[in-house]
Coordinates of C-alpha atoms in Angstrom, one line a residue:
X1 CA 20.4 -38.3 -7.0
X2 CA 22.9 -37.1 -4.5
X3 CA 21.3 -36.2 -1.1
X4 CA 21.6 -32.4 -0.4
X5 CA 20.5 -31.9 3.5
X6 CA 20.1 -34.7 6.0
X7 CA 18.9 -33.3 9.5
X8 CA 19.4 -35.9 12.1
X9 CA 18.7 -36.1 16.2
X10 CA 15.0 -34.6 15.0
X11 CA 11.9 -34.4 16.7
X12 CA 9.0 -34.5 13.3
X13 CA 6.0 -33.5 14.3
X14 CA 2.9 -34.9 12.1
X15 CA 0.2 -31.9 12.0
X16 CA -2.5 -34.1 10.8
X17 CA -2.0 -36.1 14.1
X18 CA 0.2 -33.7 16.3
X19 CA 2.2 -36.7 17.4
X20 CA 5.7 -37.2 16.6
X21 CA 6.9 -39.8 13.8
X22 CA 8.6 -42.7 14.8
X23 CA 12.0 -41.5 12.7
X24 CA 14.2 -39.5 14.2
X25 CA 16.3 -37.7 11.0
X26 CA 15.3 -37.3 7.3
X27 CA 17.2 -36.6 4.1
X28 CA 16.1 -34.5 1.3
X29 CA 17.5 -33.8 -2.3
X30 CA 16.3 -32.3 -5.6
X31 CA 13.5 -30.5 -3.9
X32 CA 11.8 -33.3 -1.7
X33 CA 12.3 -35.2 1.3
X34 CA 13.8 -38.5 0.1
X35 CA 14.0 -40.6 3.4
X36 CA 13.1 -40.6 6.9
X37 CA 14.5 -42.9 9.5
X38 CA 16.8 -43.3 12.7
X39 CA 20.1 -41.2 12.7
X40 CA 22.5 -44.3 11.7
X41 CA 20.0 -45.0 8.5
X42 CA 19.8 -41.2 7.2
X43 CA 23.5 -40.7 8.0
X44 CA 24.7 -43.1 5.7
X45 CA 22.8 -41.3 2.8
X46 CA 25.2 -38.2 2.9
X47 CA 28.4 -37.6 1.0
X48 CA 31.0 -35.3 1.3
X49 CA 28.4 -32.4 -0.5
X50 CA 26.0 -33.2 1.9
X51 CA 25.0 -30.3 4.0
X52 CA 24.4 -32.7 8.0
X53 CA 23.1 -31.0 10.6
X54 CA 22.1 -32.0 14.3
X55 CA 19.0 -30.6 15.6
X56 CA 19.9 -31.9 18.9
X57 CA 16.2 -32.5 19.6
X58 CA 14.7 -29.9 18.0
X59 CA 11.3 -29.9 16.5
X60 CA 10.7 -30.2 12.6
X61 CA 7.3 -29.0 11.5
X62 CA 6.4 -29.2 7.4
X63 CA 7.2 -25.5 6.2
X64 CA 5.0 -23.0 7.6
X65 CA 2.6 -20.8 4.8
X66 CA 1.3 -17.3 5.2
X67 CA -2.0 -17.9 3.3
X68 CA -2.3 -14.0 3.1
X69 CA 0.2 -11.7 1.9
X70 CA 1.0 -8.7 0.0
X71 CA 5.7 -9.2 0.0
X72 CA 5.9 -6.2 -2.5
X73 CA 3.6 -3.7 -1.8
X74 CA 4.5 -4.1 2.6
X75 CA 8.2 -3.9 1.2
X76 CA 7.2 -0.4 -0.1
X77 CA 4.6 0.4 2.4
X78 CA 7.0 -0.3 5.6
X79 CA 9.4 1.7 4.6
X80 CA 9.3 4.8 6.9
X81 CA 7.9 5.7 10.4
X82 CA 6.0 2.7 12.0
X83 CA 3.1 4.1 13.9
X84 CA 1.8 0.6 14.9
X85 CA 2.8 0.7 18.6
X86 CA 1.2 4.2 19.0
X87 CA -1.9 3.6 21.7
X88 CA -2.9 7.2 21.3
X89 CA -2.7 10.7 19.6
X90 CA -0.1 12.4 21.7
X91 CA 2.1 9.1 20.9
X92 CA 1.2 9.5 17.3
X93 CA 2.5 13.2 17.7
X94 CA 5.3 12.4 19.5
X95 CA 6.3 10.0 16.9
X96 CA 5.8 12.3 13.9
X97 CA 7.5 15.5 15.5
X98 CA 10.5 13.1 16.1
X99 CA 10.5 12.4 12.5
X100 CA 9.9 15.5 11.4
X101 CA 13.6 16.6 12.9
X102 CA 15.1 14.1 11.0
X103 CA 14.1 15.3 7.4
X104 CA 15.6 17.4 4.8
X105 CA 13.7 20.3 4.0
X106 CA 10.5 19.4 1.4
X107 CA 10.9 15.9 1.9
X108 CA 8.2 13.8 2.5
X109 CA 7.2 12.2 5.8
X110 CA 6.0 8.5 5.0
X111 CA 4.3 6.4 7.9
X112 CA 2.5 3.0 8.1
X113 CA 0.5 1.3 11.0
X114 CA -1.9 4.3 12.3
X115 CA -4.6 2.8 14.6
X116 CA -8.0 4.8 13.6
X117 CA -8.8 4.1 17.3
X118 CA -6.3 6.4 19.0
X119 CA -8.7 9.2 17.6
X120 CA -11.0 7.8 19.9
X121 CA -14.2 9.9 19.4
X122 CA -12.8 12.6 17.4
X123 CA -13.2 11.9 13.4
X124 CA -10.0 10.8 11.5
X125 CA -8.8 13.3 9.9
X126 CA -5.1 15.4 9.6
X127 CA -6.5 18.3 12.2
X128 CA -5.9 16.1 14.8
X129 CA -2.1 16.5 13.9
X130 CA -1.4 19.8 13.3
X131 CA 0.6 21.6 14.0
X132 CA 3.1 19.0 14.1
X133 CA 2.6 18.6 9.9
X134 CA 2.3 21.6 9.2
X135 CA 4.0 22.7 5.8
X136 CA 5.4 19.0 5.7
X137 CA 4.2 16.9 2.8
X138 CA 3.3 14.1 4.9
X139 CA 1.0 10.7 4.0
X140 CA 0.2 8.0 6.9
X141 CA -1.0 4.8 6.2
X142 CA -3.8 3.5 8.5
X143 CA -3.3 -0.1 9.9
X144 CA -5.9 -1.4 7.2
X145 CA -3.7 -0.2 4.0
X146 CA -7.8 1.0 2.9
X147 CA -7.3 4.6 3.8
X148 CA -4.2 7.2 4.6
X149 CA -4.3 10.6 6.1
X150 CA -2.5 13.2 3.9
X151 CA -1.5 16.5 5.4
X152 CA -2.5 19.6 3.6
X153 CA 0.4 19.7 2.3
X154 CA 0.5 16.9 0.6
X155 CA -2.9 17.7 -0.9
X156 CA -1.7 20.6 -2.2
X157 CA 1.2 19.5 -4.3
X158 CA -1.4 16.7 -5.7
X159 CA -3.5 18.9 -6.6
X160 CA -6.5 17.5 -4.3
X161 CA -8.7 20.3 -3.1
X162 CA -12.3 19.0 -2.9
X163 CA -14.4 15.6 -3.4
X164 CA -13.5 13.4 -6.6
X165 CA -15.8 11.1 -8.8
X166 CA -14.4 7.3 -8.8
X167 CA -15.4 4.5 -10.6
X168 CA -14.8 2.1 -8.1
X169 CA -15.6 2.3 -3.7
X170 CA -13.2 5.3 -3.2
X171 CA -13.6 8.4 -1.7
X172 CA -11.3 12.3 -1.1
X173 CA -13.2 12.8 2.5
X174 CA -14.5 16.4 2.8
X175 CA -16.3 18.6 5.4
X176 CA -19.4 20.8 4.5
X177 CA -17.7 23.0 3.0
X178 CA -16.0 20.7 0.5
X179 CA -12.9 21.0 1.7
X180 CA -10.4 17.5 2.2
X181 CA -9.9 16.5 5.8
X182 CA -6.9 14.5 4.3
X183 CA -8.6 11.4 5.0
X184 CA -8.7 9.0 1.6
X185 CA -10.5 6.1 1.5
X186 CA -9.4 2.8 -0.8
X187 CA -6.7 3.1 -2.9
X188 CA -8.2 5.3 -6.0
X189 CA -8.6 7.8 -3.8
X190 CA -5.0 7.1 -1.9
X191 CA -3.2 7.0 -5.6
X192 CA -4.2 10.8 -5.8
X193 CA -2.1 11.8 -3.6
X194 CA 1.0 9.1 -3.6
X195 CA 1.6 9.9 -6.6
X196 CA 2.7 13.1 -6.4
X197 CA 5.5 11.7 -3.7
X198 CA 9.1 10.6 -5.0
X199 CA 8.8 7.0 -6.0
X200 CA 12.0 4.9 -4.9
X201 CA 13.8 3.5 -7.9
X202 CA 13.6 -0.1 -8.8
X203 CA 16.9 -0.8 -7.5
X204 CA 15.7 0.6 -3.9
X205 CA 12.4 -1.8 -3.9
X206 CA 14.1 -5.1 -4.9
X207 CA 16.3 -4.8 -2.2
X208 CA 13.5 -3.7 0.4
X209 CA 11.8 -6.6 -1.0
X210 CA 14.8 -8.8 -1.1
X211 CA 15.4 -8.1 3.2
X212 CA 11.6 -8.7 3.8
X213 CA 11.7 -11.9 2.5
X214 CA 15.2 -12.8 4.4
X215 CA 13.1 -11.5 7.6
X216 CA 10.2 -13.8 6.7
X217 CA 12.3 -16.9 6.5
X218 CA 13.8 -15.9 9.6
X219 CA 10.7 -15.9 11.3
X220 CA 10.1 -19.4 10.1
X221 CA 8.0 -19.0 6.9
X222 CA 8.4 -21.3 3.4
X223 CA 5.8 -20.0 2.1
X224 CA 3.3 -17.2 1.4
X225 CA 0.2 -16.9 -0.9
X226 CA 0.6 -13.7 -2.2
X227 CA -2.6 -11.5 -3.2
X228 CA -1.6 -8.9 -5.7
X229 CA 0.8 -8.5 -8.7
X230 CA 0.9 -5.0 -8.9
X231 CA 3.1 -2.9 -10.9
X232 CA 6.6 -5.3 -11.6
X233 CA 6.0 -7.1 -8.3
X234 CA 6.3 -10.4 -10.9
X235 CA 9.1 -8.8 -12.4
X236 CA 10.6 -8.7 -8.8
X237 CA 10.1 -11.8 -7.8
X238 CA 11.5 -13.3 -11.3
X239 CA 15.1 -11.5 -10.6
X240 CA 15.2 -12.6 -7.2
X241 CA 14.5 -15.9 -8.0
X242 CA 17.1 -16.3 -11.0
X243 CA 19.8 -14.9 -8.3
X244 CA 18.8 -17.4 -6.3
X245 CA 18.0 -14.8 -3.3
X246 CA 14.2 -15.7 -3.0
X247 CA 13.7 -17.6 0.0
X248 CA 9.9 -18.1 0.1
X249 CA 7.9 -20.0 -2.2
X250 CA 5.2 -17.5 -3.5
X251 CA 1.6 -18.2 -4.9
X252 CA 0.9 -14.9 -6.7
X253 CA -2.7 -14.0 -7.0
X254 CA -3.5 -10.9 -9.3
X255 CA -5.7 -8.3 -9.2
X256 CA -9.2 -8.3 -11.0
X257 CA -10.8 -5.1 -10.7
X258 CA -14.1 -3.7 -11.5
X259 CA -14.3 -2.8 -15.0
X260 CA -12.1 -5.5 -16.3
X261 CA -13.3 -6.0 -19.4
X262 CA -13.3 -10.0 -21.5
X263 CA -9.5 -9.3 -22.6
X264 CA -8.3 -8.7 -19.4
X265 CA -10.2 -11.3 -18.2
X266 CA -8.5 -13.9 -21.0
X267 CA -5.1 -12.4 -19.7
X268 CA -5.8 -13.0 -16.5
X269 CA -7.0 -16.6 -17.6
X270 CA -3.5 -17.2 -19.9
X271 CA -1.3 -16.2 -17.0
X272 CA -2.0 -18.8 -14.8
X273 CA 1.0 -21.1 -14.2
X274 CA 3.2 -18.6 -15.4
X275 CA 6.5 -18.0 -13.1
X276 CA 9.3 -19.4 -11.8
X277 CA 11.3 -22.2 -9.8
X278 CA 9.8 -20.8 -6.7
X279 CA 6.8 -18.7 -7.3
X280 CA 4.3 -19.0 -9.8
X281 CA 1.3 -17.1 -10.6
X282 CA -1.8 -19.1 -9.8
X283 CA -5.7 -17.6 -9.2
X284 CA -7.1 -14.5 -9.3
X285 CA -7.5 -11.6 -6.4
X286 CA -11.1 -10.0 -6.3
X287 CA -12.5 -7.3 -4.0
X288 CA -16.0 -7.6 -2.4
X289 CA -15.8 -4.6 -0.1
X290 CA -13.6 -2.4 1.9
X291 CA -13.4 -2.2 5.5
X292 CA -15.6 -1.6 8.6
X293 CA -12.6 0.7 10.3
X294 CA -13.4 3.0 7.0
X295 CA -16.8 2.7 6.2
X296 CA -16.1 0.8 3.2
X297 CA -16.9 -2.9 4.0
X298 CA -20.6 -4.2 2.9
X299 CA -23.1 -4.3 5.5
X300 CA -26.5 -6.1 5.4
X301 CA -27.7 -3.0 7.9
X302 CA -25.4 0.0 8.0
X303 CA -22.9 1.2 10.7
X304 CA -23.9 3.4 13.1
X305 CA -22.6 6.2 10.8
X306 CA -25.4 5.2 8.1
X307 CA -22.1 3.8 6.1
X308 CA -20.6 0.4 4.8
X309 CA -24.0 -0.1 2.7
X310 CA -22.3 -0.3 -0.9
X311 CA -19.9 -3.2 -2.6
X312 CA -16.9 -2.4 -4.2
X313 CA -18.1 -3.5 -6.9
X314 CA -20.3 -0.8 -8.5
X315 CA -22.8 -3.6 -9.8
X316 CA -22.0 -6.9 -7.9
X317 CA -23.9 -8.6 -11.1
X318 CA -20.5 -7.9 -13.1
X319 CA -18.3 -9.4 -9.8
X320 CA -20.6 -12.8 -10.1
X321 CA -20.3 -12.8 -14.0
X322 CA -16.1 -12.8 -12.9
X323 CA -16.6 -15.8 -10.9
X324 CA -18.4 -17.7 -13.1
X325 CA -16.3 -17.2 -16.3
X326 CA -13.1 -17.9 -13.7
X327 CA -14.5 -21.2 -12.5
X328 CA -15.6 -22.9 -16.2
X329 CA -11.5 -22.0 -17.4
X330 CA -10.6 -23.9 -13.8
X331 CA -9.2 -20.5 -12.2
X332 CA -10.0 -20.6 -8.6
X333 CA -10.9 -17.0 -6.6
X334 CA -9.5 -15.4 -3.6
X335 CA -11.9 -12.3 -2.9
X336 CA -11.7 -9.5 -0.3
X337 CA -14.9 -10.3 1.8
X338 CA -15.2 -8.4 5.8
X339 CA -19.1 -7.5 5.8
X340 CA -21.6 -9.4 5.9
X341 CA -23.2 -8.5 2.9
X342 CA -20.1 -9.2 0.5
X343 CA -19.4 -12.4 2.2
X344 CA -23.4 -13.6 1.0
X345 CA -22.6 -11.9 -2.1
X346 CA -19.5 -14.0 -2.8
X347 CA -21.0 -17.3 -1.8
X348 CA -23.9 -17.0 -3.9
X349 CA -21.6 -16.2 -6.9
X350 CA -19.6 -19.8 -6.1
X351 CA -22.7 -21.3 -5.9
X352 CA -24.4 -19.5 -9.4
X353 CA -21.1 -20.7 -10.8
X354 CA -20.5 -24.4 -9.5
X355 CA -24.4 -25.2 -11.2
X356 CA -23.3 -24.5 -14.6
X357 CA -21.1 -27.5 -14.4
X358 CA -19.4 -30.6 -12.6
X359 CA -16.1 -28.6 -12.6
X360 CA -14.6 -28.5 -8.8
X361 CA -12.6 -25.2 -8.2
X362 CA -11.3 -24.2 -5.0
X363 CA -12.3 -20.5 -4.4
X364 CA -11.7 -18.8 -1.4
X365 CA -13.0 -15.7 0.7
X366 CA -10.7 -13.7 2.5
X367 CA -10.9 -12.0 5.5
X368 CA -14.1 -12.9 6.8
X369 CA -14.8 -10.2 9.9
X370 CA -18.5 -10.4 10.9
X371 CA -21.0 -13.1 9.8
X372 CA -24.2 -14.6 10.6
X373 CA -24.8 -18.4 11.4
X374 CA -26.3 -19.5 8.0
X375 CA -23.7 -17.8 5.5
X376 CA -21.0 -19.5 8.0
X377 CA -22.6 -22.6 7.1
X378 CA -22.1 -22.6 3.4
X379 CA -18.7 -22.5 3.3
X380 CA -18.3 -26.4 3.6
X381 CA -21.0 -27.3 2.1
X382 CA -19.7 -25.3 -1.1
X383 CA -16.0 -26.3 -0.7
X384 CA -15.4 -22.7 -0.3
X385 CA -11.9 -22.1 1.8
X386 CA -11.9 -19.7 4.8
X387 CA -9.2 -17.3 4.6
X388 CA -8.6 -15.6 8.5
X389 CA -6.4 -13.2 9.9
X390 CA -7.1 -13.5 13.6
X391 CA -4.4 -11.5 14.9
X392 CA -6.5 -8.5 13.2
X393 CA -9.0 -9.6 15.9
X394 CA -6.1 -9.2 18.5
X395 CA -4.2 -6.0 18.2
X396 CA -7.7 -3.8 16.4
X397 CA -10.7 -4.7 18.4
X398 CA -11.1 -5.0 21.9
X399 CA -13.0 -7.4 24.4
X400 CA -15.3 -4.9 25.9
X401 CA -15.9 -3.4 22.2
X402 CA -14.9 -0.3 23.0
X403 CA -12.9 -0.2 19.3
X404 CA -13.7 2.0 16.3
X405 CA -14.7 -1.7 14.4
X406 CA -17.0 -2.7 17.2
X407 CA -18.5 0.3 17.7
X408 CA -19.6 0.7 14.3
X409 CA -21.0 -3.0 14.1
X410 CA -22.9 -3.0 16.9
X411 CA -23.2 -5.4 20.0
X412 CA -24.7 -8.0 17.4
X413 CA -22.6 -8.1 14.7
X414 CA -19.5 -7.2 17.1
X415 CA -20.0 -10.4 19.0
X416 CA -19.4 -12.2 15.9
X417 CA -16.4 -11.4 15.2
X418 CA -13.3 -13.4 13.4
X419 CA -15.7 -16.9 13.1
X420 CA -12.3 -19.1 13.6
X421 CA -14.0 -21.5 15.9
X422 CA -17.3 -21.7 14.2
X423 CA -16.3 -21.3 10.9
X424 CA -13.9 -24.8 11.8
X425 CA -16.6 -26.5 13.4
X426 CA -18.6 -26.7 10.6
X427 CA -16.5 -27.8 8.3
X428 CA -14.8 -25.4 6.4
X429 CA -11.1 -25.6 5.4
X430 CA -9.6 -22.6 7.4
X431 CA -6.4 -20.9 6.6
X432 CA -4.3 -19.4 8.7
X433 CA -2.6 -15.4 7.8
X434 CA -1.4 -12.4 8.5
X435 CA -2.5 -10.2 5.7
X436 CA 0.9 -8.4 5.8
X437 CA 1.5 -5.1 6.0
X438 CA -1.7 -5.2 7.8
X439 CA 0.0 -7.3 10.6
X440 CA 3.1 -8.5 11.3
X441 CA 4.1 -11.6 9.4
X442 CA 6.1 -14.0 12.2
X443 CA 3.9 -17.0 11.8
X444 CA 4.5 -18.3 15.2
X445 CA 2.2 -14.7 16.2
X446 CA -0.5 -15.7 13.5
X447 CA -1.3 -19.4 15.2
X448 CA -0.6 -17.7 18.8
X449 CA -3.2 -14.9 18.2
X450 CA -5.5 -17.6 16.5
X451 CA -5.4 -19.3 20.1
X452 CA -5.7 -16.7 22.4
X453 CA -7.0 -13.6 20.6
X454 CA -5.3 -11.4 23.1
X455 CA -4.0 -8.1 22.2
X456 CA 0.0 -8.5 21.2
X457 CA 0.7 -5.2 22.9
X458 CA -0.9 -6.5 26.1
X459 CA -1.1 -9.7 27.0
X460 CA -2.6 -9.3 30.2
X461 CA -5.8 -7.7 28.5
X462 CA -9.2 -9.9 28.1
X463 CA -9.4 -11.8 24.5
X464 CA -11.9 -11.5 22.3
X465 CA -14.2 -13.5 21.5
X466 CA -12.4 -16.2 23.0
X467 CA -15.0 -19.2 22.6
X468 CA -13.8 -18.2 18.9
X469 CA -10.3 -19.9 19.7
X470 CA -8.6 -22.3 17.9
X471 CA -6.5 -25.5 19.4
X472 CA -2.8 -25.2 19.2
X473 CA -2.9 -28.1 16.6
X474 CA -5.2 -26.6 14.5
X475 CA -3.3 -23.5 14.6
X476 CA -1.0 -24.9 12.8
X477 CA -2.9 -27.0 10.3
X478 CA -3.8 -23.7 9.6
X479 CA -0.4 -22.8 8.3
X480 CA 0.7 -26.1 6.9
X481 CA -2.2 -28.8 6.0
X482 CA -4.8 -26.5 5.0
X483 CA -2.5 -24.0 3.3
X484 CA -1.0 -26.8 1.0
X485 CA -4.6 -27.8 0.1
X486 CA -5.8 -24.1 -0.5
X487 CA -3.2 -24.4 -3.2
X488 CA -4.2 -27.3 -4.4
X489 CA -1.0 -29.0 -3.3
X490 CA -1.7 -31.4 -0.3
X491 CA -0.2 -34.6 -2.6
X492 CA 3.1 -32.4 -2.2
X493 CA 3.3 -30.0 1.1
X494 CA 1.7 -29.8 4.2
X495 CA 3.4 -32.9 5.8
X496 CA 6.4 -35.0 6.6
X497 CA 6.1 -37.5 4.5
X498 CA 8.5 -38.9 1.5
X499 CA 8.4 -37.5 -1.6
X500 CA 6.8 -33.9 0.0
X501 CA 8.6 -30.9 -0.9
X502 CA 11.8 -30.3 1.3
X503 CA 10.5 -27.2 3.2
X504 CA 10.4 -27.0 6.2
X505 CA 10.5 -24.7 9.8
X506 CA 12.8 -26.2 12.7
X507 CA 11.6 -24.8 16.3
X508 CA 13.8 -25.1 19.7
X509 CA 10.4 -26.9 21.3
X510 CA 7.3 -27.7 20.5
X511 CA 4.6 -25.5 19.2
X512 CA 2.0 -27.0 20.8
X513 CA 2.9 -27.8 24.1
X514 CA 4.2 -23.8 24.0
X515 CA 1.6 -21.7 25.9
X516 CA -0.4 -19.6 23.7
X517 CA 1.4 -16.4 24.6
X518 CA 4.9 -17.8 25.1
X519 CA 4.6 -19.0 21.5
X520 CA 5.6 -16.3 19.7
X521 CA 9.1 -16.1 21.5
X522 CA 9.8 -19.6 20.5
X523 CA 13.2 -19.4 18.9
X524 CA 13.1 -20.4 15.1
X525 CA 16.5 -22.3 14.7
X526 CA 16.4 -23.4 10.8
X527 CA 14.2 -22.5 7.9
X528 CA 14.6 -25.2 4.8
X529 CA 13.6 -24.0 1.3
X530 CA 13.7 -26.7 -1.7
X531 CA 16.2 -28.4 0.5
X532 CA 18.4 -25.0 1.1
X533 CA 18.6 -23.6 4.1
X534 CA 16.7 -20.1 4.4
X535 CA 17.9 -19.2 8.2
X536 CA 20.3 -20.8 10.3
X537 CA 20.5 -20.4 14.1
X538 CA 24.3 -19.8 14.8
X539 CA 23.8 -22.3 18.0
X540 CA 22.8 -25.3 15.4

C-alpha cells in the first residue's frame, strides 16, 4: 500500500505518558499510521504521490475528540446574533437594537448565547427587552439551548397565548394572570414557537454545517461524539461524507425520548453501526433532567425557587426499563444528567441493568453539574464514563457564587460543582467536551478551562472550584485516551502508535508545558483526518 502522508522533523507526544517518543517522523496510508521512526527512515517510504511535510519541530498529539457535541443543530442554532459576550442587559439591548436596523421589515430576529445571569435579580423574561422588540418577531436562545425568550410577537404569530400541557419536562412560562412572559422552557415548549419562524432550506443547513465542521478542524478537532440525530442531521452528514467534505469523524448518538414505545426502541437497536466512512451511528442519547439555570434539572432538595424537583422523564421507571432493554442488545447510553437526583437515578438504572447479566456495556452520564461524595463514587466501580464540560463551569458560574446556577443550588451543592478532580480521583474514566452550541468548540479552550476553570471572558477573575482542576496531561487524555475508549476504540485511536488511525492535531508547542491560560492561543498548524489533511497552516 502506497504511503499517503509522511510528517517528518516531529515532536510525538505519548498522552498516556506525556513524554515524547523516541521517533522523530511517521508515515501513514489507508487510514492508519504505518511507521514511525527517524526522518531518513520515514523519508524513504514516500513516493512521488506522497503528500511530505516538515513540522520543523512541531508537536504531534493523536487527533483531539469533542466527547460532546450537537454539529447540526449548533450549525442551525449559531446562525444569527451571538449574545454570548453580553455581560449585561443594556449590552444585550445594545446588541439587539443594532440588529434590529439591519432587518427587513417582518423578518425575524434570531439570537444564541443569552447569559440568564445578566437579568441579575430581575426574572427572565422578554419585558426586560422591550421596547427594543417591540413588533419584531424575535426568539433568543439562552446559553443552555433548554429555554429561549420569544418576544410577543413572536408568540403571537405561533399562536401561544397562555400555559400548555406537555408530555414531557416543558413548560410556556406565564404570570398570574396566565399570560406568556416569553420565556419557554425545554424544547417542546421552544418547538411552539420556532416553528412558526421561516425554516432555512436544506441547501442553506448543509452548507452552515459543512463551514462548522471546516472551523472545527481548524481548531484542531478529528473528532466529535455527536449527541442527537435530529431531523436529516444523518442525512447531512451522509452527503457530506460522499463529497468527501466531512472533516471530522462523528459518533452519532440518537435521541430516545420519553414515550418511545418497543418499535422505536428495536429501531433504535437495528440502527446501530449504521453510517458512513467517517461517521457512524453508534449508542443511544437519553435525557435525565433539564437544567439548574431553568429550573428543569433534578434536585434531591429543591432550588431556592421550590423548582428542579421533577425528571424529565415523566415516570423514571420507564427511563430504567430503556437502559436495561439497551444494555442486554449491547447498546451503550449517553444520558443528560446535571442534578443530583438524575445522576442517582441513572446509576441505579446501570446497576438494575448490569445484574441481569455478565454483558459489559459502556454507558455514560453526561454533564454531571452537582453531586454528592457517594454517587461520585459509583462511577468506577460501575464502569460508568464521566462526560464533563468544564468550561460551562468557567464562563456560567462564578467563584464567589454570585451566578443564577449557584444561587439556586445553594452554598452546599454550589461548592460542588463540575466534580473534574474528584470524579478522576476515584477512578472514573472522564471525558473531556464542550457540549457545542453550549460552548465554544476549540478543544485547546475545553482542556484549558478543565485546568484553570477561570472565566474565558476574564482571565484575571478567581476560578472556581479550583481544587476541582485537572493536570495539563490529563486534560488531554481527556480529549484523546479516554475519548477513544468511551467509544470503545482504544485498540485503534487515542495514541501514537502503529496501526492507530491516522488522525491527528499538530501544535506549534507543547500543550502541556503551555500555561493554562496561554493555551488556548496555541496556534493549530495541521489537522490529519484518515491520513488527509483537514487544516493546513500556510507557514508549514
Amino acid at each position: 500500500m502506497r504511503t499517503s502522508l509522511v510528517l517528518l522533523s516531529a515532536r510525538l507526544l505519548d498522552p498516556l505518558t506525556g513524554e515524547f517518543l523516541p521517533q522523530t517522523a511517521l508515515a501513514a496510508s489507508g487510514g492508519r499510521i504505518s511507521a514511525l521512526g527517524d526522518d531518513r527512515r520515514i523519508r524513504a517510504l514516500a513516493d512521488p504521490s506522497t503528500t511530505v511535510i516538515d513540522l520543523r519541530g512541531a508537536v504531534v498529539t493523536p487527533g483531539l475528540v469533542d466527547g460532546h457535541l450537537h454539529p447540526v443543530s449548533g450549525a442551525e442554532l449559531t446562525h444569527g446574533l451571538d449574545l454570548s459576550g453580553c455581560a449585561d442587559l443594556d449590552a444585550v439591548r445594545e446588541a439587539l437594537a443594532g440588529e434590529v436596523r439591519t432587518l427587513a421589515p417582518g423578518a425575524w430576529l434570531h439570537a444564541w448565547g443569552l447569559d440568564p445571569n445578566v437579568f441579575g435579580q430581575r426574572p427572565v423574561e422578554a419585558a426586560a427587552l422591550a421596547p427594543v422588540l417591540d413588533g419584531v418577531p424575535a426568539l433568543l436562545l439562552l446559553f443552555d439551548a433548554h429555554s429561549m425568550l420569544a418576544s410577543p410577537r413572536a408568540l403571537e404569530l405561533a399562536g401561544v397565548d397562555g400555559p400548555r400541557t406537555f408530555a414531557q419536562a416543558a413548560e410556556v412560562v406565564c404570570d398570574d394572570a396566565g399570560r406568556p412572559t416569553g420565556l419557554l422552557l425545554e424544547d417542546a415548549a421552544c418547538e411552539l414557537v420556532e416553528r412558526a419562524a421561516p425554516r432555512p432550506t436544506h441547501a442553506e443547513r448543509r452548507a452552515r454545517l459543512a463551514a462548522a465542521l471546516r472551523d472545527m478542524a481548524a481548531a484542531g478537532l478529528t473528532g466529535g461524539h455527536a449527541m442527537d440525530a435530529n431531523g436529516d442531521s444523518l442525512a447531512l452528514y451522509a452527503e457530506l461524507d460522499a463529497a468527501g467534505e466531512l472533516p471530522v469523524r462523528l459518533r452519532v448518538s440518537p435521541w430516545c425520548q420519553p414515550g418511545a414505545d418497543a418499535a422505536a426502541l428495536r429501531a433504535l437497536i437495528e440502527q446501530q453501526g449504521t453510517g458512513g466512512a467517517l461517521w457512524r451511528t453508534e449508542g443511544v442519547k437519553l435525557f435525565m433532567d433539564g437544567t439548574v439555570d431553568n429550573g428543569t434539572a433534578w434536585l434531591e432538595r429543591p432550588d431556592c425557587h421550590g423548582e428542579s424537583t421533577h425528571s424529565f422523564w415523566p415516570d423514571p421507571e420507564a427511563y430504567t426499563h430503556i437502559v436495561g432493554e439497551l444494555h442486554r442488545a449491547g447498546v451503550p447510553t449517553a444520558t443528560h444528567a446535571i442534578g443530583d437526583a438524575a445522576v442517582r437515578h441513572v446509576l441505579d438504572s446501570v446497576e438494575r441493568a448490569m445484574a441481569t447479566g455478565e454483558r459489559r456495556v459502556r454507558h455514560r452520564v453526561e454533564h454531571i453539574e452537582t453531586v454528592p461524595d457517594d454517587t461520585l463514587r459509583r462511577f468506577a466501580r460501575l464502569g460508568v464514563i464521566a462526560s464533563m464540560q468544564p468550561t460551562h463551569c468557567c464562563d456560567y458560574t462564578r467563584a464567589d457564587h454570585t451566578d443564577n446556577w449557584s444561587r439556586r443550588l445553594g452554598e452546599e451543592r454550589a461548592s460542588r460543582a463540575w466534580r473534574c478532580r474528584d470524579l478522576w480521583d476515584s477512578g472514573a474514566r472522564v471525558v473531556l467536551g464542550s457540549d457545542w452550541p453550549i460552548a465554544p468548540f476549540p478543544p485547546l479552550g475545553v482542556m484549558a478551562g478543565a485546568r484553570h476553570r477561570r472565566p474565558s471572558r476574564d482571565l484575571s477573575l478567581p476560578p472556581h472550584g479550583p481544587e476541582q482542576a485537572l493536570t495539563a496531561l490529563e486534560a488531554l487524555q481527556g480529549m484523546t485516551v479516554h475519548a477513544a475508549y468511551a467509544a470503545g476504540e482504544e485498540h485503534e485511536a487515542g495514541r501514537l502508535a502503529v496501526g492507530h488511525r491516522a488522525d491527528l492535531t499538530v501544535l506549534a508547542d507543547d500543550p502541556l508545558t503551555a500555561a493554562a491560560t496561554d493555551l488556548p492561543d496555541l496556534p493549530v498548524l495541521l489537522t490529519v483526518l484518515d491520513c488527509r489533511p483537514t487544516h493546513r497552516d500556510a507557514s508549514l
